[in-house]
Amino acid sequence: NAGVMQNPRHLVRRRGQEARLRCSPVKGHSHVYWYRQLPEEGLKFMVYLQKENIIDESGMPKERFSAEFPKEGPSILRIQQVVRGDSAAYFCASSRDRSYSPLHFGNGTRLTVT
Amino acid sequence: SQELEQSPQSLIVQEGKNLTINCTSSKTLYGLYWYKQKYGEGLIFLMMLQKGGEEKSHEKITAKLDEKKQQSSLHITASQPSHAGIYLCGAETSGSRLTFGEGTQLTVNP
């Protein structure tokens, strides 16, 4: 069984461009979470989605960031007009159930803004 | 909000030595998860603890949750270079998302 697949692994964008990060959860998992890991910092929660619904976006910056998990296809984390401070590793995780179900993490997308 | 403190922040041990990493919560833990992260990679799930006093082991790694469910420890016996990495504890919060500690960087010298 394939685990959580994230692509691309590495993404370089110039300031002002858009970044699109994709995440395909484990087959059968309908809960998707996005986390951001800044250099020398821990994992910070960004957003929790189920199919076609945003459940908790309390960790998302108010502007430029958006996430979706459509009925068909991968979950997308979109960052508009990137700035240098957006450079980080972005991890996607999925789970089968809502509670007490371990999260399965992808290998992350490393975004570098030049 | 849930806050998790891990100690130590970093640890360097000689191969074969035992070690313990601690995770302390400001609130009662309803689900405590231990993960390992290697540099440049994602998190690998190690163990989940739910009940006060619970203890789980996998190979040479043992995790415990105290009776009050506010502290967990991860113990590695006879450490090996393959144990090196960042160990993170995560806890259930409202909304069923995990909040993570800052991590403990473990180096095992051969």
PDB file of C-alpha atoms in Angstrom:
ATOM      1  CA  ASN A   1       0.000   0.000   0.000  1.00  0.00           C
ATOM      2  CA  ALA A   2       1.279   3.419  -0.909  1.00  0.00           C
ATOM      3  CA  GLY A   3       1.718   5.861   1.928  1.00  0.00           C
ATOM      4  CA  VAL A   4       1.011   9.574   1.807  1.00  0.00           C
ATOM      5  CA  MET A   5       2.443  10.954  -1.423  1.00  0.00           C
ATOM      6  CA  GLN A   6       3.505  14.545  -1.642  1.00  0.00           C
ATOM      7  CA  ASN A   7       4.808  16.356  -4.683  1.00  0.00           C
ATOM      8  CA  PRO A   8       6.928  17.988  -5.588  1.00  0.00           C
ATOM      9  CA  ARG A   9       9.632  17.091  -3.051  1.00  0.00           C
ATOM     10  CA  HIS A  10      11.413  20.361  -3.696  1.00  0.00           C
ATOM     11  CA  LEU A  11       9.924  23.565  -5.040  1.00  0.00           C
ATOM     12  CA  VAL A  12      11.738  26.800  -5.782  1.00  0.00           C
ATOM     13  CA  ARG A  13       9.733  29.953  -6.339  1.00  0.00           C
ATOM     14  CA  ARG A  14      10.658  33.602  -6.744  1.00  0.00           C
ATOM     15  CA  ARG A  15       9.023  36.168  -4.519  1.00  0.00           C
ATOM     16  CA  GLY A  16       5.553  36.998  -5.770  1.00  0.00           C
ATOM     17  CA  GLN A  17       4.958  33.685  -7.534  1.00  0.00           C
ATOM     18  CA  GLU A  18       2.420  31.052  -6.566  1.00  0.00           C
ATOM     19  CA  ALA A  19       3.271  27.720  -4.963  1.00  0.00           C
ATOM     20  CA  ARG A  20       1.023  24.666  -5.273  1.00  0.00           C
ATOM     21  CA  LEU A  21       1.722  21.693  -3.052  1.00  0.00           C
ATOM     22  CA  ARG A  22      -0.047  18.400  -3.625  1.00  0.00           C
ATOM     23  CA  CYS A  23      -0.881  15.587  -1.261  1.00  0.00           C
ATOM     24  CA  SER A  24      -2.446  12.214  -1.992  1.00  0.00           C
ATOM     25  CA  PRO A  25      -3.500  10.543   1.266  1.00  0.00           C
ATOM     26  CA  VAL A  26      -3.256   6.882   2.087  1.00  0.00           C
ATOM     27  CA  LYS A  27      -5.935   4.955   0.186  1.00  0.00           C
ATOM     28  CA  GLY A  28      -9.076   4.867   2.275  1.00  0.00           C
ATOM     29  CA  HIS A  29      -8.115   7.877   4.409  1.00  0.00           C
ATOM     30  CA  SER A  30     -10.535  10.771   4.251  1.00  0.00           C
ATOM     31  CA  HIS A  31      -8.879  13.093   6.786  1.00  0.00           C
ATOM     32  CA  VAL A  32      -5.992  15.291   5.652  1.00  0.00           C
ATOM     33  CA  TYR A  33      -3.816  17.622   7.717  1.00  0.00           C
ATOM     34  CA  TRP A  34      -1.185  20.126   6.624  1.00  0.00           C
ATOM     35  CA  TYR A  35       1.733  21.115   8.841  1.00  0.00           C
ATOM     36  CA  ARG A  36       4.597  23.544   8.343  1.00  0.00           C
ATOM     37  CA  GLN A  37       8.101  23.080   9.718  1.00  0.00           C
ATOM     38  CA  LEU A  38      10.317  26.132   9.715  1.00  0.00           C
ATOM     39  CA  PRO A  39      14.089  25.756  10.054  1.00  0.00           C
ATOM     40  CA  GLU A  40      15.043  25.035  13.661  1.00  0.00           C
ATOM     41  CA  GLU A  41      11.384  24.938  14.708  1.00  0.00           C
ATOM     42  CA  GLY A  42       8.819  22.269  15.401  1.00  0.00           C
ATOM     43  CA  LEU A  43       5.836  21.202  13.373  1.00  0.00           C
ATOM     44  CA  LYS A  44       3.017  23.729  13.350  1.00  0.00           C
ATOM     45  CA  PHE A  45      -0.529  22.764  12.447  1.00  0.00           C
ATOM     46  CA  MET A  46      -2.030  24.647   9.532  1.00  0.00           C
ATOM     47  CA  VAL A  47      -5.299  23.100   8.406  1.00  0.00           C
ATOM     48  CA  TYR A  48      -7.462  19.978   8.732  1.00  0.00           C
ATOM     49  CA  LEU A  49      -9.709  18.907   5.883  1.00  0.00           C
ATOM     50  CA  GLN A  50     -12.114  16.157   5.025  1.00  0.00           C
ATOM     51  CA  LYS A  51     -13.398  15.532   1.540  1.00  0.00           C
ATOM     52  CA  GLU A  52     -14.715  18.842   0.202  1.00  0.00           C
ATOM     53  CA  ASN A  53     -14.748  20.431   3.670  1.00  0.00           C
ATOM     54  CA  ILE A  54     -12.357  22.520   5.719  1.00  0.00           C
ATOM     55  CA  ILE A  55     -12.798  21.399   9.319  1.00  0.00           C
ATOM     56  CA  ASP A  56     -10.193  23.471  11.143  1.00  0.00           C
ATOM     57  CA  GLU A  57      -8.067  26.195   9.559  1.00  0.00           C
ATOM     58  CA  SER A  58      -7.002  27.872  12.770  1.00  0.00           C
ATOM     59  CA  GLY A  59      -3.322  27.494  11.882  1.00  0.00           C
ATOM     60  CA  MET A  60      -3.528  29.018   8.423  1.00  0.00           C
ATOM     61  CA  PRO A  61      -2.190  32.529   7.845  1.00  0.00           C
ATOM     62  CA  LYS A  62      -5.117  34.840   7.128  1.00  0.00           C
ATOM     63  CA  GLU A  63      -3.877  35.905   3.723  1.00  0.00           C
ATOM     64  CA  ARG A  64      -2.305  34.214   0.697  1.00  0.00           C
ATOM     65  CA  PHE A  65      -2.769  30.650   1.978  1.00  0.00           C
ATOM     66  CA  SER A  66      -5.604  28.346   1.001  1.00  0.00           C
ATOM     67  CA  ALA A  67      -6.239  24.615   1.043  1.00  0.00           C
ATOM     68  CA  GLU A  68      -8.695  22.258  -0.563  1.00  0.00           C
ATOM     69  CA  PHE A  69      -9.442  18.555  -0.615  1.00  0.00           C
ATOM     70  CA  PRO A  70     -11.793  17.924  -3.538  1.00  0.00           C
ATOM     71  CA  LYS A  71     -14.033  14.926  -3.988  1.00  0.00           C
ATOM     72  CA  GLU A  72     -11.657  13.600  -6.604  1.00  0.00           C
ATOM     73  CA  GLY A  73      -7.927  14.130  -6.645  1.00  0.00           C
ATOM     74  CA  PRO A  74      -5.277  15.203  -4.187  1.00  0.00           C
ATOM     75  CA  SER A  75      -5.402  17.828  -1.484  1.00  0.00           C
ATOM     76  CA  ILE A  76      -3.797  21.101  -2.554  1.00  0.00           C
ATOM     77  CA  LEU A  77      -2.094  23.700  -0.389  1.00  0.00           C
ATOM     78  CA  ARG A  78      -1.808  26.937  -2.321  1.00  0.00           C
ATOM     79  CA  ILE A  79       0.381  29.866  -1.409  1.00  0.00           C
ATOM     80  CA  GLN A  80      -0.088  33.014  -3.431  1.00  0.00           C
ATOM     81  CA  GLN A  81       2.507  35.761  -3.809  1.00  0.00           C
ATOM     82  CA  VAL A  82       5.140  33.866  -1.867  1.00  0.00           C
ATOM     83  CA  VAL A  83       7.599  35.708   0.361  1.00  0.00           C
ATOM     84  CA  ARG A  84      10.946  34.563   1.758  1.00  0.00           C
ATOM     85  CA  GLY A  85       9.335  33.789   5.109  1.00  0.00           C
ATOM     86  CA  ASP A  86       7.244  31.088   3.425  1.00  0.00           C
ATOM     87  CA  SER A  87      10.388  28.992   2.898  1.00  0.00           C
ATOM     88  CA  ALA A  88       9.821  25.854   4.943  1.00  0.00           C
ATOM     89  CA  ALA A  89       9.037  22.166   4.768  1.00  0.00           C
ATOM     90  CA  TYR A  90       5.334  21.514   4.338  1.00  0.00           C
ATOM     91  CA  PHE A  91       4.071  18.142   5.493  1.00  0.00           C
ATOM     92  CA  CYS A  92       0.808  16.476   4.732  1.00  0.00           C
ATOM     93  CA  ALA A  93      -0.656  13.745   6.925  1.00  0.00           C
ATOM     94  CA  SER A  94      -3.725  11.583   6.626  1.00  0.00           C
ATOM     95  CA  SER A  95      -5.775   9.394   8.917  1.00  0.00           C
ATOM     96  CA  ARG A  96      -8.668   7.011   8.578  1.00  0.00           C
ATOM     97  CA  ASP A  97     -10.662   8.211  11.552  1.00  0.00           C
ATOM     98  CA  ARG A  98     -11.166  11.484  13.335  1.00  0.00           C
ATOM     99  CA  SER A  99      -9.800  10.622  16.757  1.00  0.00           C
ATOM    100  CA  TYR A 100      -7.160   8.336  18.237  1.00  0.00           C
ATOM    101  CA  SER A 101      -6.001   7.265  14.832  1.00  0.00           C
ATOM    102  CA  PRO A 102      -2.301   7.775  14.085  1.00  0.00           C
ATOM    103  CA  LEU A 103      -1.460  10.282  11.420  1.00  0.00           C
ATOM    104  CA  HIS A 104       0.538   8.970   8.480  1.00  0.00           C
ATOM    105  CA  PHE A 105       2.927  11.590   7.161  1.00  0.00           C
ATOM    106  CA  GLY A 106       4.323  12.193   3.704  1.00  0.00           C
ATOM    107  CA  ASN A 107       7.958  13.099   3.097  1.00  0.00           C
ATOM    108  CA  GLY A 108       7.112  16.746   2.723  1.00  0.00           C
ATOM    109  CA  THR A 109       7.610  19.460   0.142  1.00  0.00           C
ATOM    110  CA  ARG A 110      10.541  21.758   0.741  1.00  0.00           C
ATOM    111  CA  LEU A 111       9.677  25.211  -0.511  1.00  0.00           C
ATOM    112  CA  THR A 112      12.457  27.698  -1.127  1.00  0.00           C
ATOM    113  CA  VAL A 113      11.575  31.270  -1.996  1.00  0.00           C
ATOM    114  CA  THR A 114      14.348  33.219  -3.660  1.00  0.00           C
TER     115      THR A 114
ATOM    116  CA  SER B   1      -4.095  25.711  24.029  1.00  0.00           C
ATOM    117  CA  GLN B   2      -2.152  22.518  24.491  1.00  0.00           C
ATOM    118  CA  GLU B   3       1.568  23.025  25.003  1.00  0.00           C
ATOM    119  CA  LEU B   4       4.083  20.238  24.924  1.00  0.00           C
ATOM    120  CA  GLU B   5       7.613  20.575  26.256  1.00  0.00           C
ATOM    121  CA  GLN B   6      10.237  18.064  25.312  1.00  0.00           C
ATOM    122  CA  SER B   7      13.516  17.517  27.105  1.00  0.00           C
ATOM    123  CA  PRO B   8      16.286  17.430  26.394  1.00  0.00           C
ATOM    124  CA  GLN B   9      16.351  19.466  23.187  1.00  0.00           C
ATOM    125  CA  SER B  10      19.318  17.463  21.983  1.00  0.00           C
ATOM    126  CA  LEU B  11      21.104  14.384  23.154  1.00  0.00           C
ATOM    127  CA  ILE B  12      24.404  12.793  22.154  1.00  0.00           C
ATOM    128  CA  VAL B  13      25.080   9.276  23.381  1.00  0.00           C
ATOM    129  CA  GLN B  14      27.587   6.545  22.741  1.00  0.00           C
ATOM    130  CA  GLU B  15      26.321   3.473  20.931  1.00  0.00           C
ATOM    131  CA  GLY B  16      25.045   0.914  23.391  1.00  0.00           C
ATOM    132  CA  LYS B  17      23.933   3.423  26.014  1.00  0.00           C
ATOM    133  CA  ASN B  18      20.370   3.776  27.263  1.00  0.00           C
ATOM    134  CA  LEU B  19      18.560   7.095  27.023  1.00  0.00           C
ATOM    135  CA  THR B  20      15.266   8.747  27.931  1.00  0.00           C
ATOM    136  CA  ILE B  21      13.353  11.572  26.281  1.00  0.00           C
ATOM    137  CA  ASN B  22      10.551  13.327  28.141  1.00  0.00           C
ATOM    138  CA  CYS B  23       7.397  15.043  26.996  1.00  0.00           C
ATOM    139  CA  THR B  24       5.399  17.168  29.447  1.00  0.00           C
ATOM    140  CA  SER B  25       1.997  18.654  28.825  1.00  0.00           C
ATOM    141  CA  SER B  26       0.295  21.672  30.340  1.00  0.00           C
ATOM    142  CA  LYS B  27      -3.014  19.801  30.149  1.00  0.00           C
ATOM    143  CA  THR B  28      -4.261  16.247  30.542  1.00  0.00           C
ATOM    144  CA  LEU B  29      -3.279  14.140  27.592  1.00  0.00           C
ATOM    145  CA  TYR B  30      -6.079  12.232  25.899  1.00  0.00           C
ATOM    146  CA  GLY B  31      -3.887  10.725  23.238  1.00  0.00           C
ATOM    147  CA  LEU B  32      -0.094  10.901  23.139  1.00  0.00           C
ATOM    148  CA  TYR B  33       1.831   9.981  20.025  1.00  0.00           C
ATOM    149  CA  TRP B  34       5.545   9.471  19.500  1.00  0.00           C
ATOM    150  CA  TYR B  35       7.085  10.001  16.091  1.00  0.00           C
ATOM    151  CA  LYS B  36      10.593   9.870  14.683  1.00  0.00           C
ATOM    152  CA  GLN B  37      11.858  12.100  11.901  1.00  0.00           C
ATOM    153  CA  LYS B  38      15.038  11.641   9.935  1.00  0.00           C
ATOM    154  CA  TYR B  39      16.591  14.688   8.329  1.00  0.00           C
ATOM    155  CA  GLY B  40      14.870  15.565   5.087  1.00  0.00           C
ATOM    156  CA  GLU B  41      12.109  13.028   5.557  1.00  0.00           C
ATOM    157  CA  GLY B  42       8.644  12.768   6.971  1.00  0.00           C
ATOM    158  CA  LEU B  43       7.545  11.524  10.372  1.00  0.00           C
ATOM    159  CA  ILE B  44       7.395   7.851  11.165  1.00  0.00           C
ATOM    160  CA  PHE B  45       4.776   6.776  13.691  1.00  0.00           C
ATOM    161  CA  LEU B  46       6.253   4.906  16.652  1.00  0.00           C
ATOM    162  CA  MET B  47       3.600   4.490  19.334  1.00  0.00           C
ATOM    163  CA  MET B  48       0.330   5.827  20.690  1.00  0.00           C
ATOM    164  CA  LEU B  49      -0.634   5.939  24.379  1.00  0.00           C
ATOM    165  CA  GLN B  50      -4.068   6.707  25.747  1.00  0.00           C
ATOM    166  CA  LYS B  51      -4.520   5.319  29.228  1.00  0.00           C
ATOM    167  CA  GLY B  52      -2.869   6.538  32.416  1.00  0.00           C
ATOM    168  CA  GLY B  53      -0.033   4.220  33.354  1.00  0.00           C
ATOM    169  CA  GLU B  54       0.058   2.686  29.892  1.00  0.00           C
ATOM    170  CA  GLU B  55       3.352   1.341  28.600  1.00  0.00           C
ATOM    171  CA  LYS B  56       4.175   0.082  25.112  1.00  0.00           C
ATOM    172  CA  SER B  57       7.324  -1.379  23.635  1.00  0.00           C
ATOM    173  CA  HIS B  58       8.556  -1.988  20.137  1.00  0.00           C
ATOM    174  CA  GLU B  59      11.964  -3.543  19.673  1.00  0.00           C
ATOM    175  CA  LYS B  60      14.267  -1.479  21.906  1.00  0.00           C
ATOM    176  CA  ILE B  61      11.952   1.486  22.349  1.00  0.00           C
ATOM    177  CA  THR B  62       9.539   1.788  25.291  1.00  0.00           C
ATOM    178  CA  ALA B  63       7.042   4.592  25.796  1.00  0.00           C
ATOM    179  CA  LYS B  64       5.111   5.306  28.984  1.00  0.00           C
ATOM    180  CA  LEU B  65       2.288   7.618  29.946  1.00  0.00           C
ATOM    181  CA  ASP B  66       2.100   8.575  33.623  1.00  0.00           C
ATOM    182  CA  GLU B  67      -0.967   7.995  35.761  1.00  0.00           C
ATOM    183  CA  LYS B  68      -1.931  11.659  35.703  1.00  0.00           C
ATOM    184  CA  LYS B  69      -1.647  11.642  31.910  1.00  0.00           C
ATOM    185  CA  GLN B  70       0.467  14.764  31.753  1.00  0.00           C
ATOM    186  CA  GLN B  71       3.870  13.314  31.109  1.00  0.00           C
ATOM    187  CA  SER B  72       5.251  10.713  28.748  1.00  0.00           C
ATOM    188  CA  SER B  73       8.716   9.272  28.390  1.00  0.00           C
ATOM    189  CA  LEU B  74      10.427   7.460  25.560  1.00  0.00           C
ATOM    190  CA  HIS B  75      13.209   5.112  26.561  1.00  0.00           C
ATOM    191  CA  ILE B  76      15.718   3.532  24.183  1.00  0.00           C
ATOM    192  CA  THR B  77      17.740   0.594  25.395  1.00  0.00           C
ATOM    193  CA  ALA B  78      21.195  -0.168  23.993  1.00  0.00           C
ATOM    194  CA  SER B  79      21.039   2.630  21.434  1.00  0.00           C
ATOM    195  CA  GLN B  80      22.305   2.140  17.885  1.00  0.00           C
ATOM    196  CA  PRO B  81      23.234   4.619  15.138  1.00  0.00           C
ATOM    197  CA  SER B  82      19.952   3.703  13.431  1.00  0.00           C
ATOM    198  CA  HIS B  83      18.106   5.315  16.349  1.00  0.00           C
ATOM    199  CA  ALA B  84      19.497   8.726  15.448  1.00  0.00           C
ATOM    200  CA  GLY B  85      16.980  11.346  14.400  1.00  0.00           C
ATOM    201  CA  ILE B  86      14.465  13.781  15.807  1.00  0.00           C
ATOM    202  CA  TYR B  87      11.884  12.409  18.201  1.00  0.00           C
ATOM    203  CA  LEU B  88       8.621  14.287  18.492  1.00  0.00           C
ATOM    204  CA  CYS B  89       5.722  13.845  20.830  1.00  0.00           C
ATOM    205  CA  GLY B  90       2.283  14.870  19.659  1.00  0.00           C
ATOM    206  CA  ALA B  91      -0.960  15.263  21.592  1.00  0.00           C
ATOM    207  CA  GLU B  92      -4.608  15.351  20.690  1.00  0.00           C
ATOM    208  CA  THR B  93      -6.188  18.762  21.002  1.00  0.00           C
ATOM    209  CA  SER B  94      -9.671  20.034  20.393  1.00  0.00           C
ATOM    210  CA  GLY B  95     -10.678  19.487  16.821  1.00  0.00           C
ATOM    211  CA  SER B  96      -8.770  16.232  16.728  1.00  0.00           C
ATOM    212  CA  ARG B  97      -5.561  17.681  15.391  1.00  0.00           C
ATOM    213  CA  LEU B  98      -2.154  16.870  16.816  1.00  0.00           C
ATOM    214  CA  THR B  99      -0.002  19.504  18.489  1.00  0.00           C
ATOM    215  CA  PHE B 100       3.689  18.652  18.541  1.00  0.00           C
ATOM    216  CA  GLY B 101       6.558  19.376  20.860  1.00  0.00           C
ATOM    217  CA  GLU B 102       9.711  21.035  19.531  1.00  0.00           C
ATOM    218  CA  GLY B 103      11.468  17.705  19.183  1.00  0.00           C
ATOM    219  CA  THR B 104      14.577  16.065  20.626  1.00  0.00           C
ATOM    220  CA  GLN B 105      17.567  15.664  18.334  1.00  0.00           C
ATOM    221  CA  LEU B 106      19.272  12.354  19.071  1.00  0.00           C
ATOM    222  CA  THR B 107      22.812  11.565  17.906  1.00  0.00           C
ATOM    223  CA  VAL B 108      24.271   8.128  18.515  1.00  0.00           C
ATOM    224  CA  ASN B 109      28.027   7.910  18.082  1.00  0.00           C
ATOM    225  CA  PRO B 110      29.457   4.562  17.003  1.00  0.00           C
TER     226      PRO B 110
END
